[in-house]
Coordinates of C-alpha atoms in Angstrom, one line a residue:
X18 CA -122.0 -92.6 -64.1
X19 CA -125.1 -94.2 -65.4
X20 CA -128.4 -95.2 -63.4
X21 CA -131.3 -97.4 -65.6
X22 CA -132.6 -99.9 -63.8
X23 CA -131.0 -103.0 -63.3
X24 CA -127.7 -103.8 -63.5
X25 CA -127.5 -107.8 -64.0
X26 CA -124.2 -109.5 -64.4
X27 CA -124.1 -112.9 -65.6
X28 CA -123.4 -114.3 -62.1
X29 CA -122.8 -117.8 -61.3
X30 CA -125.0 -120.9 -60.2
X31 CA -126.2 -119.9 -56.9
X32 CA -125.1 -116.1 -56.9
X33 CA -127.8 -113.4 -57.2
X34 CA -127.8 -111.7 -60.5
X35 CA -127.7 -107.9 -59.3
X36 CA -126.4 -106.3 -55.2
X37 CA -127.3 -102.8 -54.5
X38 CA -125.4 -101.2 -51.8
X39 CA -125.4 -97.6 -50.1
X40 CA -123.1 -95.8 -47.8
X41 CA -122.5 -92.3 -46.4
X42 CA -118.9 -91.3 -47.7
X43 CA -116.7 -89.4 -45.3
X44 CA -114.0 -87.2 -46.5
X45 CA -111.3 -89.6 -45.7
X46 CA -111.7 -93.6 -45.9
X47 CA -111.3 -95.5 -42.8
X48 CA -111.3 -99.3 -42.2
X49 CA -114.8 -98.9 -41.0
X50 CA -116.0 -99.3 -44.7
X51 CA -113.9 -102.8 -45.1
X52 CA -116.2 -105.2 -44.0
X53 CA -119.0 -104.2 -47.0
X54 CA -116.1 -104.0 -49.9
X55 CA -114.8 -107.3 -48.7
X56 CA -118.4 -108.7 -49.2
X57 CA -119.2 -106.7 -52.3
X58 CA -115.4 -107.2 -53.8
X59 CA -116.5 -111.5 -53.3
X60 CA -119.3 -111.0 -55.4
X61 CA -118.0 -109.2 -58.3
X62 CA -115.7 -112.0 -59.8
X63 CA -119.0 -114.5 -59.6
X64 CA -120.3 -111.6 -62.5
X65 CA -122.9 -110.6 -59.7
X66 CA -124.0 -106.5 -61.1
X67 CA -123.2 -104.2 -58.0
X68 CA -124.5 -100.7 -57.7
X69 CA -122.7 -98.8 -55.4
X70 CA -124.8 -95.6 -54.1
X71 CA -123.1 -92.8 -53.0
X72 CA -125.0 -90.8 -49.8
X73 CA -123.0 -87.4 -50.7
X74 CA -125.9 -85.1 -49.2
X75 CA -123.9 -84.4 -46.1
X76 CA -120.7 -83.3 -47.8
X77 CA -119.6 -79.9 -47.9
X78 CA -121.6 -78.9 -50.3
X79 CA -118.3 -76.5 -52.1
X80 CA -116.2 -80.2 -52.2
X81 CA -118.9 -82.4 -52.6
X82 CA -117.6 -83.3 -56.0
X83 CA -113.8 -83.3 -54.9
X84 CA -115.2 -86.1 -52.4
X85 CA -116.9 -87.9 -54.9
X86 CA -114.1 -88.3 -57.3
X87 CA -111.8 -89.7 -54.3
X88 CA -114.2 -92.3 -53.6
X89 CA -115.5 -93.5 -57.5
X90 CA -111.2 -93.9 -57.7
X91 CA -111.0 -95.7 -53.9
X92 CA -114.0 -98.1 -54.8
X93 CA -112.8 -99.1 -58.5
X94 CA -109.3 -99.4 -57.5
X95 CA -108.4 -99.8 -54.4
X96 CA -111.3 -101.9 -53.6
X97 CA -111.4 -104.0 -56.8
X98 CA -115.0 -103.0 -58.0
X99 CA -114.0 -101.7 -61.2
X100 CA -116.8 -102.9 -63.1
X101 CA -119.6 -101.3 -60.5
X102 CA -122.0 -98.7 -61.0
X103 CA -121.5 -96.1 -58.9
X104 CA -123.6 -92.8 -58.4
X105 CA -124.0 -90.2 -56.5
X106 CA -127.4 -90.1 -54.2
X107 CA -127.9 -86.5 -54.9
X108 CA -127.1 -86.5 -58.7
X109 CA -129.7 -89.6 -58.5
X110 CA -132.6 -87.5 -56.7
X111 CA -132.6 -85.4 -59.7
X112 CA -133.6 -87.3 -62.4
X113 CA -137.2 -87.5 -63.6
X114 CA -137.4 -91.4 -64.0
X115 CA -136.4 -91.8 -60.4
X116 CA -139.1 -89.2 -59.1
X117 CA -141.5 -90.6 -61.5
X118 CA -140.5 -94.1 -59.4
X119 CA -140.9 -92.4 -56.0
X120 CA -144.0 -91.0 -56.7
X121 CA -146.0 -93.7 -57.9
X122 CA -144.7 -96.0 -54.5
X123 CA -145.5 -93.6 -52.7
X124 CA -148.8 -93.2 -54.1
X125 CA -149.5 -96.8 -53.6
X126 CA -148.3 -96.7 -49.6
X127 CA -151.4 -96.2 -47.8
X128 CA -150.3 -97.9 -44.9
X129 CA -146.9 -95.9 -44.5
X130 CA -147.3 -93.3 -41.9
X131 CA -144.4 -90.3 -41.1
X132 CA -144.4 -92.1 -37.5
X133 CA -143.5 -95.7 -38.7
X134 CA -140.4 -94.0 -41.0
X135 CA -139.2 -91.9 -38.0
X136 CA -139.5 -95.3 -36.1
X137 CA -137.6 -96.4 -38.9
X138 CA -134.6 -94.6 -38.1
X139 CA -131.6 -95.8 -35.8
X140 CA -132.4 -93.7 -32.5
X141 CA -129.0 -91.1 -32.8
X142 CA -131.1 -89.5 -36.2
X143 CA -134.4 -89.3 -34.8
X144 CA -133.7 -85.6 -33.9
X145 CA -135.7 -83.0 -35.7
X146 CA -138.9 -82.8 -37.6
X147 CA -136.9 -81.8 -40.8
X148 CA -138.1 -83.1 -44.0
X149 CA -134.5 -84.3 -45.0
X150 CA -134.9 -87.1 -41.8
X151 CA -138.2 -88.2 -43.2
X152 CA -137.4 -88.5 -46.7
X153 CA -133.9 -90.3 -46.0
X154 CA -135.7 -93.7 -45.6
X155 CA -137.9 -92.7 -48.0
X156 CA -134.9 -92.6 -50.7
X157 CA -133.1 -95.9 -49.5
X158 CA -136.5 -97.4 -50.0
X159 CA -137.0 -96.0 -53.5
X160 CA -133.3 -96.3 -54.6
X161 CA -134.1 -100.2 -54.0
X162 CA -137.4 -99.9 -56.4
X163 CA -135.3 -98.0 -59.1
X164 CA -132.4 -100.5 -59.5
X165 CA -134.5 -103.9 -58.4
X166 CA -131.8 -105.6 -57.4
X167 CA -132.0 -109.2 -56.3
X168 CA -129.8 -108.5 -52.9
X169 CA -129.5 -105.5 -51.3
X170 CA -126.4 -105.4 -48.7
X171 CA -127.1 -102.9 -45.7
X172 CA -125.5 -102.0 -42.3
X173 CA -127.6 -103.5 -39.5
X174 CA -129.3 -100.6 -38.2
X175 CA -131.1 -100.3 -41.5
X176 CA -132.7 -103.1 -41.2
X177 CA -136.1 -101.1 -40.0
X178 CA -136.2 -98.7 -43.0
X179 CA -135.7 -101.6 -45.2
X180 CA -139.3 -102.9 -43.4
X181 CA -140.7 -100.2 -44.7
X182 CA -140.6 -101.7 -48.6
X183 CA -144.0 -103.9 -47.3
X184 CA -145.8 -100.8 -47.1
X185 CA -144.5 -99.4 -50.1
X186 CA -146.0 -102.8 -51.9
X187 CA -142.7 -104.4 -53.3
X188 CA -142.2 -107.8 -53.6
X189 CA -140.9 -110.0 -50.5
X190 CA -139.1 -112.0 -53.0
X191 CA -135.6 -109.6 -52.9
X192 CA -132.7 -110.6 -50.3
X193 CA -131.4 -108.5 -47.5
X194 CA -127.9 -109.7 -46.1
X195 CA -127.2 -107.0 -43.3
X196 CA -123.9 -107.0 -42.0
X197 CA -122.7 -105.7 -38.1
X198 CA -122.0 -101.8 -37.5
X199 CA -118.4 -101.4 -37.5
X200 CA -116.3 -100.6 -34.7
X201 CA -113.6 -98.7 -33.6
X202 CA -110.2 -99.8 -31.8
X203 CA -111.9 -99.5 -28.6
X204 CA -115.2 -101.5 -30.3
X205 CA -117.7 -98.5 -30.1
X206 CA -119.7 -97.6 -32.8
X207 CA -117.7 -96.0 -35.7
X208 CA -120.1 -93.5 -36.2
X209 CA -120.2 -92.3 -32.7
X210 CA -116.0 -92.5 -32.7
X211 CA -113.7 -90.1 -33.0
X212 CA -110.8 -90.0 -35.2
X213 CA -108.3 -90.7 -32.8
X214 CA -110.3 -94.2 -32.8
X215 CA -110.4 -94.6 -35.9
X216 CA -108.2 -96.0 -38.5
X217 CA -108.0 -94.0 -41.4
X218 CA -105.7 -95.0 -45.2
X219 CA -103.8 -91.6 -44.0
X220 CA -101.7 -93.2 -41.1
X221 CA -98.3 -92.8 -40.9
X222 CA -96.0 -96.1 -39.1
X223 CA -95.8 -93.6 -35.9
X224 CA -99.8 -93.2 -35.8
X225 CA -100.8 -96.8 -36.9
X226 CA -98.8 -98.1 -33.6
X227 CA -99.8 -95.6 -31.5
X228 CA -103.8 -97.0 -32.3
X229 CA -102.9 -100.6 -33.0
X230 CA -101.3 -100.6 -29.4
X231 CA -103.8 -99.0 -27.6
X232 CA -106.7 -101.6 -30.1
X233 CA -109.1 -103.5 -28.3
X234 CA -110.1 -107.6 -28.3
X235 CA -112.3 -109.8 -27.2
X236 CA -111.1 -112.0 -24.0
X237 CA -110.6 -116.0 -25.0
X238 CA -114.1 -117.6 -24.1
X239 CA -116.5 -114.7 -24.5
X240 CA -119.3 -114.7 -27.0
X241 CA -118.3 -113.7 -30.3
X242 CA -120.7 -111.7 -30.7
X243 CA -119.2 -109.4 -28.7
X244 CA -117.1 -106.6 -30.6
X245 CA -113.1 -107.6 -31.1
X246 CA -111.2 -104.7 -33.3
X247 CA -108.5 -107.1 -33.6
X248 CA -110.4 -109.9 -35.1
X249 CA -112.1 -107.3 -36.9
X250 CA -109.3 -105.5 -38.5
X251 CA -107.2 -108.6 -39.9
X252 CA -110.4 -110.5 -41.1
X253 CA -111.9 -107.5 -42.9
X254 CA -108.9 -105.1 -43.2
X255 CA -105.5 -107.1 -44.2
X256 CA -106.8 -110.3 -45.4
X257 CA -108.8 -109.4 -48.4
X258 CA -106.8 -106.6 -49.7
X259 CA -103.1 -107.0 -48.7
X260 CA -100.5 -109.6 -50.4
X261 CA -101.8 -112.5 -51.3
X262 CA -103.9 -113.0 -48.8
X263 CA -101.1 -115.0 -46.7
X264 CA -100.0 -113.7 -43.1
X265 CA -97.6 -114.8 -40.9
X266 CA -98.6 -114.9 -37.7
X267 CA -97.5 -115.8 -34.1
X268 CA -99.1 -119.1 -32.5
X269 CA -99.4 -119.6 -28.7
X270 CA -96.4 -122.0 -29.1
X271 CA -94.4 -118.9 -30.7
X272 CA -94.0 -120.5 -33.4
X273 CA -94.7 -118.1 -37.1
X274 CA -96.8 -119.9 -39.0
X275 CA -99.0 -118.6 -42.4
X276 CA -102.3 -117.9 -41.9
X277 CA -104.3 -117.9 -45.4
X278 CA -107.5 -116.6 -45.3
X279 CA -109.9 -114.7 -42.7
X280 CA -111.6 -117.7 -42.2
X281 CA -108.5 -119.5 -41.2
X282 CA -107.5 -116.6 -39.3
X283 CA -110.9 -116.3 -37.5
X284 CA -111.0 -120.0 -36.4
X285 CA -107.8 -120.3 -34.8
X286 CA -108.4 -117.1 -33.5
X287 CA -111.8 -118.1 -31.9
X288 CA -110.2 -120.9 -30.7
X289 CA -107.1 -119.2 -28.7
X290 CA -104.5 -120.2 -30.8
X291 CA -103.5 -116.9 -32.0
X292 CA -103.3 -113.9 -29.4
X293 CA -103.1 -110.4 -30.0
X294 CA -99.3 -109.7 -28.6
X295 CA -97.1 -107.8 -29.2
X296 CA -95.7 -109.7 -32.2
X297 CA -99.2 -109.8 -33.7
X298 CA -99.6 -106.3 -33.3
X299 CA -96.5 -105.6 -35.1
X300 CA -97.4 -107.6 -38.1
X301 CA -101.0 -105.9 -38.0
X302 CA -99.4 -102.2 -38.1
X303 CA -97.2 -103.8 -41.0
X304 CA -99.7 -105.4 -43.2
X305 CA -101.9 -101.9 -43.2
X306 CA -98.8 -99.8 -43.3
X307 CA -98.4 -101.9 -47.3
X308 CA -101.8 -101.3 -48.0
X309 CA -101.5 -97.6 -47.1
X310 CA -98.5 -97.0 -49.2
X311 CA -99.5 -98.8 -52.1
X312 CA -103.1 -96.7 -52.1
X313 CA -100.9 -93.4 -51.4
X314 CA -98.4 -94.7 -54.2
X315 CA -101.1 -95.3 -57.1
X316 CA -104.0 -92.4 -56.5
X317 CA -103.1 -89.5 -58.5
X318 CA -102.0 -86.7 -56.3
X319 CA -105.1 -84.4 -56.9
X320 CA -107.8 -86.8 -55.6
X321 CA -106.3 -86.3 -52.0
X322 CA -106.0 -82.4 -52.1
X323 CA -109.2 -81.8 -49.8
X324 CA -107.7 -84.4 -47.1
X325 CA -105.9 -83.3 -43.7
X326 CA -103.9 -85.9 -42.9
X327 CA -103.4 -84.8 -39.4
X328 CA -107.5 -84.3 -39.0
X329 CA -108.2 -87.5 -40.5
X330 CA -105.7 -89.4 -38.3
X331 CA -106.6 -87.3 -35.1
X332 CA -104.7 -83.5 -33.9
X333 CA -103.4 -85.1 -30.6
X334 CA -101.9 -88.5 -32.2
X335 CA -98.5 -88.6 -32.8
X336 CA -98.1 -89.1 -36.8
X337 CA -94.2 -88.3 -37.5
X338 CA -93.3 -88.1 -41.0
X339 CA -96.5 -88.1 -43.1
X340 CA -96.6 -90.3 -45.9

């Protein structure tokens, strides 16, 4: 794990030349952290540099390095960013050229007041006058400056503390692409669910159609902007990572039928040809069920010692055999 500067691939016609991304690990992956791979995972191939950034400060401090490991081997394997940078926030923090960064924005933000980067925050962390929750968008801010990437890729309720870079004096040339918050099987937030909500790459056959049962979806004709787990998990969850990329799927005139890709998926979807039944549901539960096994079948044993399977797929959900 290496951080100077820039990390520029030789991307294509059209593609930036460097992403930058940042996320706050859990100890056990869930399909809440698909939607970002997927996006990252298209840009790779076009020889786009990613930097992958690591949040690690709220990890059990005793494990925090147990958790790391699980997640450097999850995003160069499982989700296909092999060639990324990835580092760990708090490793990061520590190194002189990256203060040395910090301190020199900071010395040029006159106009950034401790109000405007509370403001800043999405209204669940504005709790506190710690100096931890002022400094947090201080750090996303600067870990942009460090690496200058071309595109940075955030989670929609960032897009405030990323508002912050005017004050801080960078250029407005850079490209933000911020993506939705992602949702649970009931669509609430998926960092205000639960992991009974939640589905996590420890599910067992018995838990996946307990939750995929019980999952969520938009009624036929309401806005799409509205939160469907279903479309959700096959567009972002089964499609880009399972097979390839072909699903057979039940239309409303029962027929099966292939579906390719999420887009194809999402249109006839949209459109009310394919319907979350009971068939649908089935092939869902299979489709993650193979990407579960396959993950379980290739990480080496000691990168899930510090998972509980039975806390990361709920206590009261009926797992059976685990895998």
């Amino acid at each position: 794990m290496v951080a100077h500067g820039r990390s520029v691939g030789t991307a294509c016609p059209g593609f930036p030349a460097s992403v930058l991304y940042g996320f706050r690990p859990v100890a056990c992956a869930h399909t809440g952290y698909d939607g970002p791979f997927a996006a990252l995972n298209e840009l790779a191939p076009k020889g786009v540099g990613v930097t992958v950034i690591l949040d690690d400060g709220n990890l059990p401090e005793e494990d925090r390095i147990a958790y790391c490991r699980y997640w450097d081997w999850l995003l160069r394997n499982h989700y296909r960013l092999g060639e990324a940078r990835i580092l760990r926030a708090s490793e990061l923090a520590a190194r002189p050229e990256f203060l040395e960064c910090l301190l020199l924005r900071a010395g040029q933000g006159r106009g950034l007041k401790v109000s405007r980067v509370i403001e800043a925050l999405p209204a669940t962390q504005r709790k506190g006058t710690e100096l931890g929750m002022f400094m947090g968008p201080i750090l996303q801010c600067a870990h942009v400056i460090h690496f200058d990437p071309d595109l940075v890729l955030a989670e929609e309720s960032n897009r405030r503390i990323y508002e912050l870079m005017s004050a801080l004096g960078t250029p407005s040339e850079r490209q933000y692409r911020f993506h939705e918050t992602a949702t649970d099987i009931k669509g609430q937030r998926i960092t205000d669910s639960r992991a009974r909500n939640r589905i996590s790459l420890e599910e067992t056959r018995w838990s996946l159609e307990y939750k995929i049962q019980r999952m969520s979806f938009r009624a036929h004709g309401q806005p799409t902007s509205a939160p469907d787990p279903f479309e959700t998990a096959f567009s972002s969850s089964v499609f880009p990572w399972v097979g390839g990329g072909t699903i057979r799927l039940e239309f409303e005139d029962k027929q099966l039928r292939e579906v390719r890709s999420a887009i194809e998926f999402r249109v006839n979807y949209r459109q009310g040809l394919i319907y979350p039944n009971a068939v649908n549901r089935q092939v869902l539960v299979d489709a993650l069920l193979v990407r579960i096994e396959q993950l379980h079948a290739a990480m080496p044993v000691e990168l899930r010692k510090h998972i509980d399977p039975k806390r990361a797929i709920g206590s009261e959900i009926p797992i059976g055999a685990t895998a």
